[in-house]
Structure formats: structure tokens, C-alpha cells
mmCIF file of C-alpha atoms in Angstrom:
data_model
loop_
_atom_site.group_PDB
_atom_site.id
_atom_site.type_symbol
_atom_site.label_atom_id
_atom_site.label_comp_id
_atom_site.label_asym_id
_atom_site.label_seq_id
_atom_site.Cartn_x
_atom_site.Cartn_y
_atom_site.Cartn_z
ATOM 1 C CA MET A 250 59.512 113.709 89.183
ATOM 2 C CA THR A 251 60.619 114.526 85.656
ATOM 3 C CA THR A 252 61.367 118.128 86.619
ATOM 4 C CA ALA A 253 63.415 117.103 89.670
ATOM 5 C CA SER A 254 65.370 114.548 87.677
ATOM 6 C CA THR A 255 66.107 117.102 84.985
ATOM 7 C CA ALA A 256 67.302 119.625 87.554
ATOM 8 C CA SER A 257 69.710 117.224 89.223
ATOM 9 C CA ARG A 258 71.291 115.994 86.000
ATOM 10 C CA PRO A 259 71.155 118.228 82.907
ATOM 11 C CA THR A 260 70.065 116.732 79.637
ATOM 12 C CA THR A 261 72.876 118.407 77.692
ATOM 13 C CA ALA A 262 75.977 116.281 77.411
ATOM 14 C CA THR A 263 78.894 117.447 79.533
ATOM 15 C CA SER A 264 82.422 116.256 78.898
ATOM 16 C CA PRO A 265 83.611 114.006 81.750
ATOM 17 C CA TRP A 266 87.031 115.637 81.415
ATOM 18 C CA ARG A 267 85.800 119.152 82.146
ATOM 19 C CA VAL A 268 87.475 120.646 85.214
ATOM 20 C CA SER A 269 86.314 123.827 86.937
ATOM 21 C CA ARG A 270 87.850 125.564 89.905
ATOM 22 C CA HIS A 271 84.556 125.556 91.786
ATOM 23 C CA GLY A 272 83.986 121.824 91.334
ATOM 24 C CA VAL A 273 87.497 120.904 92.450
ATOM 25 C CA ARG A 274 87.214 123.237 95.451
ATOM 26 C CA VAL A 275 83.935 121.637 96.554
ATOM 27 C CA VAL A 276 85.302 118.081 96.453
ATOM 28 C CA ALA A 277 88.650 119.022 97.980
ATOM 29 C CA GLY A 278 86.952 120.981 100.754
ATOM 30 C CA VAL A 279 84.821 118.013 101.769
ATOM 31 C CA GLU A 280 87.797 115.654 101.681
ATOM 32 C CA VAL A 281 90.005 118.005 103.697
ATOM 33 C CA ARG A 282 87.339 118.555 106.343
ATOM 34 C CA ARG A 283 86.865 114.809 106.582
ATOM 35 C CA LEU A 284 90.609 114.390 107.019
ATOM 36 C CA LEU A 285 90.861 117.089 109.678
ATOM 37 C CA ARG A 286 88.033 115.517 111.681
ATOM 38 C CA SER A 287 90.046 112.317 111.834
ATOM 39 C CA LYS A 288 92.175 112.228 114.968
ATOM 40 C CA ALA A 289 94.278 109.505 113.368
ATOM 41 C CA TRP A 290 95.539 111.921 110.702
ATOM 42 C CA LEU A 291 96.642 114.538 113.227
ATOM 43 C CA VAL A 292 98.361 111.861 115.299
ATOM 44 C CA ALA A 293 100.101 110.562 112.176
ATOM 45 C CA VAL A 294 101.480 114.020 111.322
ATOM 46 C CA VAL A 295 102.779 114.511 114.870
ATOM 47 C CA VAL A 296 104.365 111.058 114.953
ATOM 48 C CA TRP A 297 105.895 111.679 111.520
ATOM 49 C CA ALA A 298 107.486 114.940 112.666
ATOM 50 C CA VAL A 299 108.768 113.406 115.906
ATOM 51 C CA VAL A 300 110.284 110.386 114.143
ATOM 52 C CA ILE A 301 112.040 112.435 111.464
ATOM 53 C CA THR A 302 113.354 115.037 113.906
ATOM 54 C CA SER A 303 114.473 112.399 116.413
ATOM 55 C CA PHE A 304 116.232 110.478 113.649
ATOM 56 C CA THR A 305 118.112 113.620 112.626
ATOM 57 C CA LEU A 306 119.065 114.571 116.175
ATOM 58 C CA LEU A 307 120.247 111.014 116.822
ATOM 59 C CA LEU A 308 122.475 111.099 113.743
ATOM 60 C CA LEU A 309 123.960 114.475 114.634
ATOM 61 C CA GLY A 310 124.491 113.440 118.243
ATOM 62 C CA SER A 311 126.095 110.118 117.334
ATOM 63 C CA VAL A 312 128.527 111.686 114.885
ATOM 64 C CA GLY A 313 129.360 114.471 117.344
ATOM 65 C CA ALA A 314 130.059 111.967 120.101
ATOM 66 C CA VAL A 315 132.349 109.855 117.910
ATOM 67 C CA ALA A 316 134.127 112.529 115.889
ATOM 68 C CA ASP A 317 133.852 115.495 118.319
ATOM 69 C CA ASP A 318 133.068 117.573 115.217
ATOM 70 C CA VAL A 319 130.093 117.246 112.911
ATOM 71 C CA ASP A 320 131.352 119.788 110.372
ATOM 72 C CA SER A 321 133.325 117.235 108.355
ATOM 73 C CA SER A 322 130.326 114.863 108.210
ATOM 74 C CA ALA A 323 127.493 117.394 107.957
ATOM 75 C CA VAL A 324 127.260 117.256 104.150
ATOM 76 C CA PHE A 325 127.019 113.463 104.256
ATOM 77 C CA LEU A 326 124.443 113.621 107.042
ATOM 78 C CA PHE A 327 122.359 116.071 105.027
ATOM 79 C CA GLY A 328 122.150 113.586 102.159
ATOM 80 C CA LEU A 329 121.345 110.773 104.570
ATOM 81 C CA VAL A 330 118.516 112.744 106.201
ATOM 82 C CA ALA A 331 117.193 113.838 102.796
ATOM 83 C CA TYR A 332 117.035 110.207 101.678
ATOM 84 C CA GLY A 333 115.444 109.233 104.991
ATOM 85 C CA VAL A 334 112.684 111.809 104.562
ATOM 86 C CA LEU A 335 112.130 110.681 100.963
ATOM 87 C CA ALA A 336 111.958 106.990 101.902
ATOM 88 C CA LEU A 337 109.684 107.455 104.920
ATOM 89 C CA GLY A 338 107.466 109.814 102.936
ATOM 90 C CA GLY A 339 107.033 107.105 100.328
ATOM 91 C CA LEU A 340 105.844 104.773 103.064
ATOM 92 C CA VAL A 341 103.270 107.216 104.434
ATOM 93 C CA ALA A 342 101.918 108.867 101.276
ATOM 94 C CA PRO A 343 100.056 105.815 99.833
ATOM 95 C CA ALA A 344 97.716 105.855 102.834
ATOM 96 C CA LEU A 345 96.492 109.321 101.801
ATOM 97 C CA SER A 346 94.711 108.224 98.619
ATOM 98 C CA ALA A 347 94.948 104.457 98.071
ATOM 99 C CA THR A 348 91.379 103.949 99.356
ATOM 100 C CA SER A 349 89.787 107.264 98.420
ATOM 101 C CA ILE A 350 87.553 105.894 95.628
ATOM 102 C CA ASN A 351 87.030 102.173 96.189
ATOM 103 C CA ALA A 352 86.192 102.691 99.884
ATOM 104 C CA GLU A 353 83.386 105.087 98.925
ATOM 105 C CA ARG A 354 82.260 102.726 96.182
ATOM 106 C CA ARG A 355 82.136 99.896 98.727
ATOM 107 C CA ASP A 356 80.130 102.021 101.194
ATOM 108 C CA GLY A 357 77.796 103.292 98.477
ATOM 109 C CA THR A 358 78.693 106.954 99.078
ATOM 110 C CA LEU A 359 80.434 107.484 95.739
ATOM 111 C CA ALA A 360 77.017 107.770 94.115
ATOM 112 C CA THR A 361 76.475 110.991 96.059
ATOM 113 C CA TRP A 362 79.231 112.640 94.053
ATOM 114 C CA GLN A 363 78.247 111.044 90.751
ATOM 115 C CA ALA A 364 74.626 112.172 91.100
ATOM 116 C CA THR A 365 75.636 115.832 91.211
ATOM 117 C CA LEU A 366 76.685 118.120 88.366
ATOM 118 C CA LEU A 367 80.324 117.388 89.166
ATOM 119 C CA THR A 368 82.241 115.713 86.349
ATOM 120 C CA PRO A 369 84.440 112.628 86.914
ATOM 121 C CA ALA A 370 87.506 114.798 86.307
ATOM 122 C CA GLU A 371 86.412 117.246 89.023
ATOM 123 C CA ILE A 372 85.777 114.420 91.491
ATOM 124 C CA ALA A 373 89.177 112.848 90.818
ATOM 125 C CA THR A 374 91.009 116.182 90.858
ATOM 126 C CA GLY A 375 89.303 117.287 94.073
ATOM 127 C CA LYS A 376 90.238 114.072 95.861
ATOM 128 C CA LEU A 377 93.731 114.414 94.444
ATOM 129 C CA ALA A 378 94.046 117.998 95.664
ATOM 130 C CA ALA A 379 93.102 116.935 99.187
ATOM 131 C CA GLY A 380 95.715 114.176 99.101
ATOM 132 C CA TRP A 381 98.293 116.618 97.800
ATOM 133 C CA LEU A 382 97.591 119.044 100.656
ATOM 134 C CA ALA A 383 98.065 116.218 103.131
ATOM 135 C CA ALA A 384 101.353 115.262 101.451
ATOM 136 C CA ILE A 385 102.561 118.858 101.559
ATOM 137 C CA ALA A 386 101.741 118.899 105.285
ATOM 138 C CA LEU A 387 104.096 115.925 105.702
ATOM 139 C CA VAL A 388 106.856 117.788 103.877
ATOM 140 C CA ALA A 389 106.306 120.855 106.065
ATOM 141 C CA ALA A 390 106.531 118.678 109.196
ATOM 142 C CA ALA A 391 109.845 117.234 107.969
ATOM 143 C CA THR A 392 111.362 120.622 107.088
ATOM 144 C CA PRO A 393 112.821 121.285 110.583
ATOM 145 C CA ALA A 394 114.817 118.046 110.376
ATOM 146 C CA ILE A 395 116.332 119.055 107.042
ATOM 147 C CA LEU A 396 117.123 122.526 108.358
ATOM 148 C CA LEU A 397 118.961 121.009 111.335
ATOM 149 C CA THR A 398 121.498 119.331 109.066
ATOM 150 C CA PHE A 399 121.756 122.487 106.973
ATOM 151 C CA VAL A 400 122.671 124.492 110.070
ATOM 152 C CA ALA A 401 125.506 122.020 110.687
ATOM 153 C CA ALA A 402 126.830 122.582 107.141
ATOM 154 C CA PRO A 403 125.737 126.057 105.968
ATOM 155 C CA GLY A 404 128.605 126.190 103.502
ATOM 156 C CA MET A 405 126.842 123.859 101.082
ATOM 157 C CA GLY A 406 124.237 126.540 100.327
ATOM 158 C CA PHE A 407 120.517 126.841 100.893
ATOM 159 C CA GLY A 408 119.848 125.642 97.349
ATOM 160 C CA ARG A 409 120.194 122.064 98.511
ATOM 161 C CA VAL A 410 117.447 122.540 101.066
ATOM 162 C CA LEU A 411 115.082 123.935 98.447
ATOM 163 C CA THR A 412 115.991 121.181 95.979
ATOM 164 C CA THR A 413 115.425 118.474 98.578
ATOM 165 C CA LEU A 414 112.049 119.858 99.616
ATOM 166 C CA GLY A 415 111.022 120.247 95.977
ATOM 167 C CA ILE A 416 111.928 116.688 94.936
ATOM 168 C CA VAL A 417 110.388 115.176 98.083
ATOM 169 C CA THR A 418 107.177 117.146 97.469
ATOM 170 C CA LEU A 419 107.029 116.080 93.819
ATOM 171 C CA THR A 420 107.619 112.431 94.729
ATOM 172 C CA LEU A 421 104.886 112.430 97.367
ATOM 173 C CA LEU A 422 102.459 114.066 94.926
ATOM 174 C CA VAL A 423 103.206 111.344 92.380
ATOM 175 C CA VAL A 424 102.724 108.621 95.000
ATOM 176 C CA VAL A 425 99.390 110.143 96.045
ATOM 177 C CA THR A 426 98.273 110.211 92.407
ATOM 178 C CA MET A 427 99.312 106.595 91.943
ATOM 179 C CA GLY A 428 97.267 105.670 95.011
ATOM 180 C CA LEU A 429 94.239 107.459 93.568
ATOM 181 C CA GLY A 430 94.581 105.543 90.305
ATOM 182 C CA MET A 431 94.850 102.197 92.096
ATOM 183 C CA SER A 432 91.832 103.013 94.277
ATOM 184 C CA ALA A 433 89.799 103.573 91.118
ATOM 185 C CA VAL A 434 90.971 100.403 89.366
ATOM 186 C CA LEU A 435 90.957 97.838 92.169
ATOM 187 C CA LEU A 436 87.813 96.848 94.048
ATOM 188 C CA SER A 437 89.318 96.115 97.446
ATOM 189 C CA PRO A 438 90.800 98.974 99.522
ATOM 190 C CA ILE A 439 93.314 96.513 100.967
ATOM 191 C CA ALA A 440 94.401 95.407 97.496
ATOM 192 C CA SER A 441 94.770 98.977 96.236
ATOM 193 C CA THR A 442 96.861 99.909 99.283
ATOM 194 C CA VAL A 443 99.156 96.904 98.893
ATOM 195 C CA VAL A 444 99.590 97.436 95.149
ATOM 196 C CA THR A 445 100.346 101.125 95.706
ATOM 197 C CA TYR A 446 103.045 100.222 98.223
ATOM 198 C CA LEU A 447 104.521 97.743 95.753
ATOM 199 C CA LEU A 448 104.541 100.415 93.051
ATOM 200 C CA VAL A 449 106.295 102.823 95.420
ATOM 201 C CA VAL A 450 108.991 100.242 96.136
ATOM 202 C CA ALA A 451 109.368 99.561 92.414
ATOM 203 C CA LEU A 452 109.600 103.290 91.734
ATOM 204 C CA GLY A 453 112.327 103.784 94.322
ATOM 205 C CA VAL A 454 114.556 100.739 93.935
ATOM 206 C CA GLY A 455 113.069 98.751 91.048
ATOM 207 C CA GLY A 456 114.968 100.687 88.382
ATOM 208 C CA PRO A 457 118.370 100.434 90.112
ATOM 209 C CA ILE A 458 117.858 96.695 90.733
ATOM 210 C CA LEU A 459 116.877 96.110 87.117
ATOM 211 C CA PHE A 460 119.879 98.171 86.015
ATOM 212 C CA GLY A 461 122.196 95.982 88.083
ATOM 213 C CA LEU A 462 120.713 92.812 86.588
ATOM 214 C CA THR A 463 120.986 94.020 82.999
ATOM 215 C CA THR A 464 124.579 95.199 83.469
ATOM 216 C CA ALA A 465 125.791 91.606 83.313
ATOM 217 C CA LEU A 466 123.709 90.898 80.208
ATOM 218 C CA ILE A 467 124.486 93.879 77.974
ATOM 219 C CA PHE A 468 128.222 94.155 77.346
ATOM 220 C CA GLU A 469 130.809 94.115 74.571
ATOM 221 C CA ASP A 470 134.513 93.477 74.111
ATOM 222 C CA VAL A 471 136.434 96.748 74.013
ATOM 223 C CA GLU A 472 140.069 97.319 73.064
ATOM 224 C CA VAL A 473 141.584 99.337 75.903
ATOM 225 C CA VAL A 474 144.872 101.222 75.723
ATOM 226 C CA ASN A 475 146.301 101.857 79.190
ATOM 227 C CA GLN A 476 149.366 104.050 79.654
ATOM 228 C CA GLU A 477 151.100 102.242 82.509
ATOM 229 C CA ALA A 478 153.953 103.830 84.451
ATOM 230 C CA VAL A 479 157.418 102.332 84.017
ATOM 231 C CA ARG A 480 159.527 105.025 85.712
ATOM 232 C CA PHE A 481 158.743 107.051 88.838
ATOM 233 C CA ASP A 482 160.092 110.117 90.559
ATOM 234 C CA PRO A 483 162.242 108.822 93.472
ATOM 235 C CA VAL A 484 161.065 111.615 95.763
ATOM 236 C CA SER A 485 157.351 112.057 95.044
ATOM 237 C CA SER A 486 156.700 108.623 93.433
ATOM 238 C CA ARG A 487 154.958 110.477 90.629
ATOM 239 C CA PRO A 488 154.941 108.614 87.282
ATOM 240 C CA LEU A 489 157.530 110.080 84.893
ATOM 241 C CA GLU A 490 157.344 107.704 81.960
ATOM 242 C CA CYS A 491 154.541 105.499 80.672
ATOM 243 C CA GLU A 492 154.238 102.817 78.032
ATOM 244 C CA PRO A 493 151.035 101.723 76.266
ATOM 245 C CA VAL A 494 149.566 98.350 77.131
ATOM 246 C CA ILE A 495 146.794 97.149 74.837
ATOM 247 C CA THR A 496 144.245 94.707 76.212
ATOM 248 C CA THR A 497 140.758 93.558 75.338
ATOM 249 C CA GLU A 498 138.249 93.883 78.152
ATOM 250 C CA ARG A 499 134.606 92.885 78.409
ATOM 251 C CA GLN A 500 132.807 96.017 79.628
ATOM 252 C CA PRO A 501 129.081 96.610 80.338
ATOM 253 C CA ARG A 502 127.253 99.008 78.026
ATOM 254 C CA THR A 503 125.842 101.180 80.780
ATOM 255 C CA ASP A 504 125.327 103.945 78.236
ATOM 256 C CA ARG A 505 122.401 101.884 76.920
ATOM 257 C CA THR A 506 120.766 101.006 80.238
ATOM 258 C CA TRP A 507 121.339 104.114 82.399
ATOM 259 C CA GLY A 508 117.767 105.206 81.747
ATOM 260 C CA LEU A 509 116.615 102.560 84.231
ATOM 261 C CA LEU A 510 118.146 104.708 86.959
ATOM 262 C CA ALA A 511 116.663 108.021 85.836
ATOM 263 C CA GLY A 512 113.167 107.371 87.193
ATOM 264 C CA SER A 513 114.240 106.653 90.759
ATOM 265 C CA PRO A 514 113.465 109.591 93.087
ATOM 266 C CA PHE A 515 116.726 108.898 94.927
ATOM 267 C CA VAL A 516 118.717 109.422 91.720
ATOM 268 C CA ILE A 517 116.636 112.465 90.803
ATOM 269 C CA LEU A 518 117.303 114.055 94.196
ATOM 270 C CA ALA A 519 121.047 113.396 93.994
ATOM 271 C CA ASP A 520 121.386 114.743 90.462
ATOM 272 C CA ALA A 521 119.185 117.793 91.062
ATOM 273 C CA ALA A 522 121.128 118.891 94.151
ATOM 274 C CA PRO A 523 123.445 121.836 93.376
ATOM 275 C CA ARG A 524 127.017 120.706 92.789
ATOM 276 C CA LEU A 525 129.490 121.449 95.574
ATOM 277 C CA THR A 526 132.977 122.604 94.650
ATOM 278 C CA ASP A 527 136.097 121.522 96.533
ATOM 279 C CA GLU A 528 136.278 124.964 98.120
ATOM 280 C CA ARG A 529 132.844 124.492 99.691
ATOM 281 C CA LEU A 530 133.687 121.038 101.074
ATOM 282 C CA ASP A 531 135.696 120.671 104.246
ATOM 283 C CA SER A 532 138.646 118.297 104.242
ATOM 284 C CA GLY A 533 137.522 114.757 104.931
ATOM 285 C CA SER A 534 133.837 115.414 104.168
ATOM 286 C CA PHE A 535 131.964 113.162 101.776
ATOM 287 C CA ASP A 536 129.162 114.426 99.560
ATOM 288 C CA MET A 537 126.801 111.474 99.145
ATOM 289 C CA LEU A 538 124.395 113.276 96.804
ATOM 290 C CA GLY A 539 127.229 114.566 94.632
ATOM 291 C CA GLY A 540 128.882 111.152 94.545
ATOM 292 C CA ILE A 541 125.713 109.421 93.348
ATOM 293 C CA SER A 542 125.144 112.106 90.718
ATOM 294 C CA THR A 543 128.713 111.777 89.428
ATOM 295 C CA GLY A 544 128.438 107.986 89.357
ATOM 296 C CA VAL A 545 125.212 107.984 87.343
ATOM 297 C CA ARG A 546 126.575 110.495 84.838
ATOM 298 C CA GLN A 547 129.759 108.422 84.503
ATOM 299 C CA LEU A 548 127.633 105.395 83.653
ATOM 300 C CA ARG A 549 126.131 107.360 80.772
ATOM 301 C CA LEU A 550 129.578 107.650 79.167
ATOM 302 C CA GLY A 551 129.757 103.898 78.622
ATOM 303 C CA PRO A 552 132.921 101.808 78.230
ATOM 304 C CA THR A 553 136.284 103.427 78.992
ATOM 305 C CA GLN A 554 138.996 103.472 76.343
ATOM 306 C CA GLY A 555 141.892 103.411 78.730
ATOM 307 C CA PHE A 556 143.775 105.320 81.427
ATOM 308 C CA ASP A 557 146.951 107.359 81.289
ATOM 309 C CA ALA A 558 148.845 107.083 84.566
ATOM 310 C CA CYS A 559 151.217 109.878 83.521
ATOM 311 C CA ALA A 560 148.347 112.324 82.983
ATOM 312 C CA ALA A 561 145.914 111.366 85.727
ATOM 313 C CA ALA A 562 144.928 114.959 86.456
ATOM 314 C CA GLN A 563 144.144 115.635 82.808
ATOM 315 C CA GLU A 564 142.221 112.362 82.577
ATOM 316 C CA ALA A 565 140.078 113.390 85.537
ATOM 317 C CA ALA A 566 139.478 116.841 84.040
ATOM 318 C CA ASP A 567 138.453 115.321 80.696
ATOM 319 C CA GLN A 568 136.071 112.918 82.411
ATOM 320 C CA GLN A 569 134.515 115.785 84.376
ATOM 321 C CA ALA A 570 134.106 117.832 81.189
ATOM 322 C CA ALA A 571 132.448 114.872 79.457
ATOM 323 C CA ARG A 572 130.031 114.423 82.356
ATOM 324 C CA ASP A 573 129.192 118.116 82.471
ATOM 325 C CA ALA A 574 128.411 118.106 78.740
ATOM 326 C CA LEU A 575 125.605 115.568 79.268
ATOM 327 C CA ALA A 576 122.015 116.650 79.805
ATOM 328 C CA PRO A 577 120.977 116.453 83.489
ATOM 329 C CA VAL A 578 119.615 113.091 84.552
ATOM 330 C CA TRP A 579 117.058 114.660 86.887
ATOM 331 C CA GLY A 580 115.247 116.344 83.998
ATOM 332 C CA TRP A 581 114.408 112.978 82.431
ATOM 333 C CA GLY A 582 113.405 111.664 85.833
ATOM 334 C CA VAL A 583 111.018 114.535 86.513
ATOM 335 C CA LEU A 584 109.393 114.023 83.100
ATOM 336 C CA PHE A 585 108.916 110.349 83.960
ATOM 337 C CA LEU A 586 107.318 111.167 87.317
ATOM 338 C CA VAL A 587 104.996 113.747 85.752
ATOM 339 C CA ALA A 588 103.963 111.266 83.039
ATOM 340 C CA LEU A 589 103.329 108.604 85.705
ATOM 341 C CA ALA A 590 101.148 110.989 87.699
ATOM 342 C CA ALA A 591 99.230 112.103 84.596
ATOM 343 C CA GLY A 592 98.578 108.493 83.587
ATOM 344 C CA SER A 593 97.303 107.635 87.075
ATOM 345 C CA TRP A 594 94.954 110.636 87.037
ATOM 346 C CA VAL A 595 93.573 109.700 83.616
ATOM 347 C CA LEU A 596 93.026 106.148 84.836
ATOM 348 C CA ALA A 597 91.083 107.408 87.853
ATOM 349 C CA VAL A 598 88.868 109.687 85.747
ATOM 350 C CA ARG A 599 88.057 106.909 83.273
ATOM 351 C CA ARG A 600 86.944 104.648 86.116
ATOM 352 C CA LEU A 601 84.582 107.328 87.427
ATOM 353 C CA ILE A 602 82.766 107.897 84.140
ATOM 354 C CA VAL A 603 79.143 106.743 84.077
ATOM 355 C CA PRO A 604 77.378 105.049 82.408
ATOM 356 C CA VAL A 605 79.889 102.208 82.153
ATOM 357 C CA ARG A 606 80.024 100.207 78.938
ATOM 358 C CA ARG A 607 81.636 97.152 80.515
ATOM 359 C CA LEU A 608 81.565 96.550 84.255
ATOM 360 C CA PRO A 609 84.188 94.157 85.716
ATOM 361 C CA PRO A 610 82.776 91.174 87.663
ATOM 362 C CA GLY A 611 82.011 92.061 91.276
ATOM 363 C CA MET A 612 82.366 95.797 90.712
ATOM 364 C CA ARG A 613 79.580 98.236 91.511
ATOM 365 C CA ILE A 614 79.290 101.547 89.657
ATOM 366 C CA ALA A 615 78.961 103.613 92.840
#
């Protein structure tokens, strides 16, 4: 008995954070095979693809029937479909990992993994890799829908398709990692699933909502000098002469709170999308992604000092130059998502380490 026990668990201490390719491949392989044997998963992927594609075709068909031309609205529709894929993906992804650890702990099968030579980090990473593969399958199933809107507006460039797929993939990977962390922390699979969904909602819209609430709380009185027109061209109505009007306005300090927006995947997607020039936009088309990106960067500039009606074009050019000089918002957002995923993974590994110094009430080790 002593020899068998020694063979199954070595006496030399092994770091629980050690990760090997073989160990991760073993765990991920078992999890993937278990997922593929589930008919529910295959049905979910098919339904996901049908819903996304049907949603896209319905949008294109509706716009074509109303406007008789989808070219002028194709750029807007692309952003709408991209956001639709991102939002629906956030609703599906938690189911891929939110019960991966506590369900096995409840059924007593987690001990099978913990009794092997696999480290807690290898178990967590293997389960995470399987969830990631499932999330990537969702992105691949949604790719035809995104390509449909790109075909309707090829002038915006293929870079937007790649950017959209990249941000959606990253977001789903983060959501899967968050689900893994919650499944390791919470005892009930139902509780971990619900909490993961709440975290996904907070990740998507929590920051923008909090930003809107703090806008009314963080402000200051600013002296604004507006150059108001007093004489106009009788033919073109263009301002010819302006006079300064000094007023004091209470303006929100959005330059201090814009960071609340940076972590939202919707803002990250909009800001990461390649900028479209006026030459690449048809007349009458609206770029939703570009508009959101410009709006967020404008918020970073803070209070305005005034407006010159006689030099509106120069004012717009100066504002654009000031926005372009700022560091991209999406870079900060990606760092936040990566840090969130890393923290969730660390949390999952810590909960898998045995022996446990302090066991929460009602929790079983395996």
C-alpha cells in the first residue's frame, strides 16, 4: 500500500503553479471530448449560427426594402451586427465554464484530477483551454454574419472584420475565464452561473452607467469665451464677424472619469476599429463605431474653453488633432480585460490547491 501511494503522489513537493504542455493537453482533451459528446453543445452552436445569420439577413433585408439601397447604411449595419455578436456572445460564453469546477466538486469527480500528478494550475488551465476552444467555435460560427455586412460595404476595409473578430474573441475568452474563477469560488453551480452573468453585464454596461452617474457629481465652473457671430454673408449665411462673449458654465470633468468607459468591450471594439476617412464613407452613411470612438476620446479632453463661430472649420481640425494626440482608449481596455482574466485564473488555481488550510462551511475539497 505504501508503494502504491508513493507512486500515485510523489513525496517531493511540486509547485501548484507549475504548468506543463502535457498536463494541460490531457485535461483539455478530456473536457473537449466530454463537450463533443454532448448533443446540447452541438445544438447550441447551430442555433447560435442560425440566430446571428438570420439577424444579419433580416437587418440587410429591412434596410434594403425601406431605402432600396443598403450601401449608405452598410457601415452602420456592420457596427450594429458587430455589437450584436459581442452582446449575444457574452450571454452564451458563461455557460461554457461557470460550472466546470463546482459541478465536479459536487459530484465527487474533482478528486480524480487532484489525485493524479497534475498540478492545480494544469487542471485550471486545461479546463480553461477547453472553454476557450468552445468560445472560439462560437466566433467562427458568427463569422459569416460579419462577412455579410462587410460584403455590403467593402469600402470600409477588411481591417474592421479582423478587429471585430479579435475583440469578440478576446471578450469571450475573458468571460470564460471569469466563469472558471466563479465556479472555483462558489459552491453552487447555479450561483456561479448567475454571478458570472451579472459580472458580464457589469463588464459590458456597468462602466458606462457608472460614468453617467458620476458625470453629474464631478464638475467645476469654467470660464468660457465664445466667439459669437454678429455679421453674416448675405449670400452664403457664413459668419463674417464675431465678438467674444464671456460666460461661466458648470461643466463635467469627464477627463477624470473617462476611465470608467475604457473597460467596456463595446467601447474597446469601437475604438480599436480602423478609422474611416470621409473618402471611404458614402454620402449619408453613419459610422457607429467611429462615432462612439470619437465621442469617448472627446470626453478625455475635458471641459471646453469656448467656440469660435467664425473659424468653425479650424476649431474642428484642432479638436481632431487633440483627439488624435491621445493614447488609444482600446489599449487601456485590453490591459484591463487581460488583468481581469489573469486574476480569475489565479483565483481558480488557489481554490484547487490541496491540502486546504481553511475550508469554507459546506464546501468539500473534491
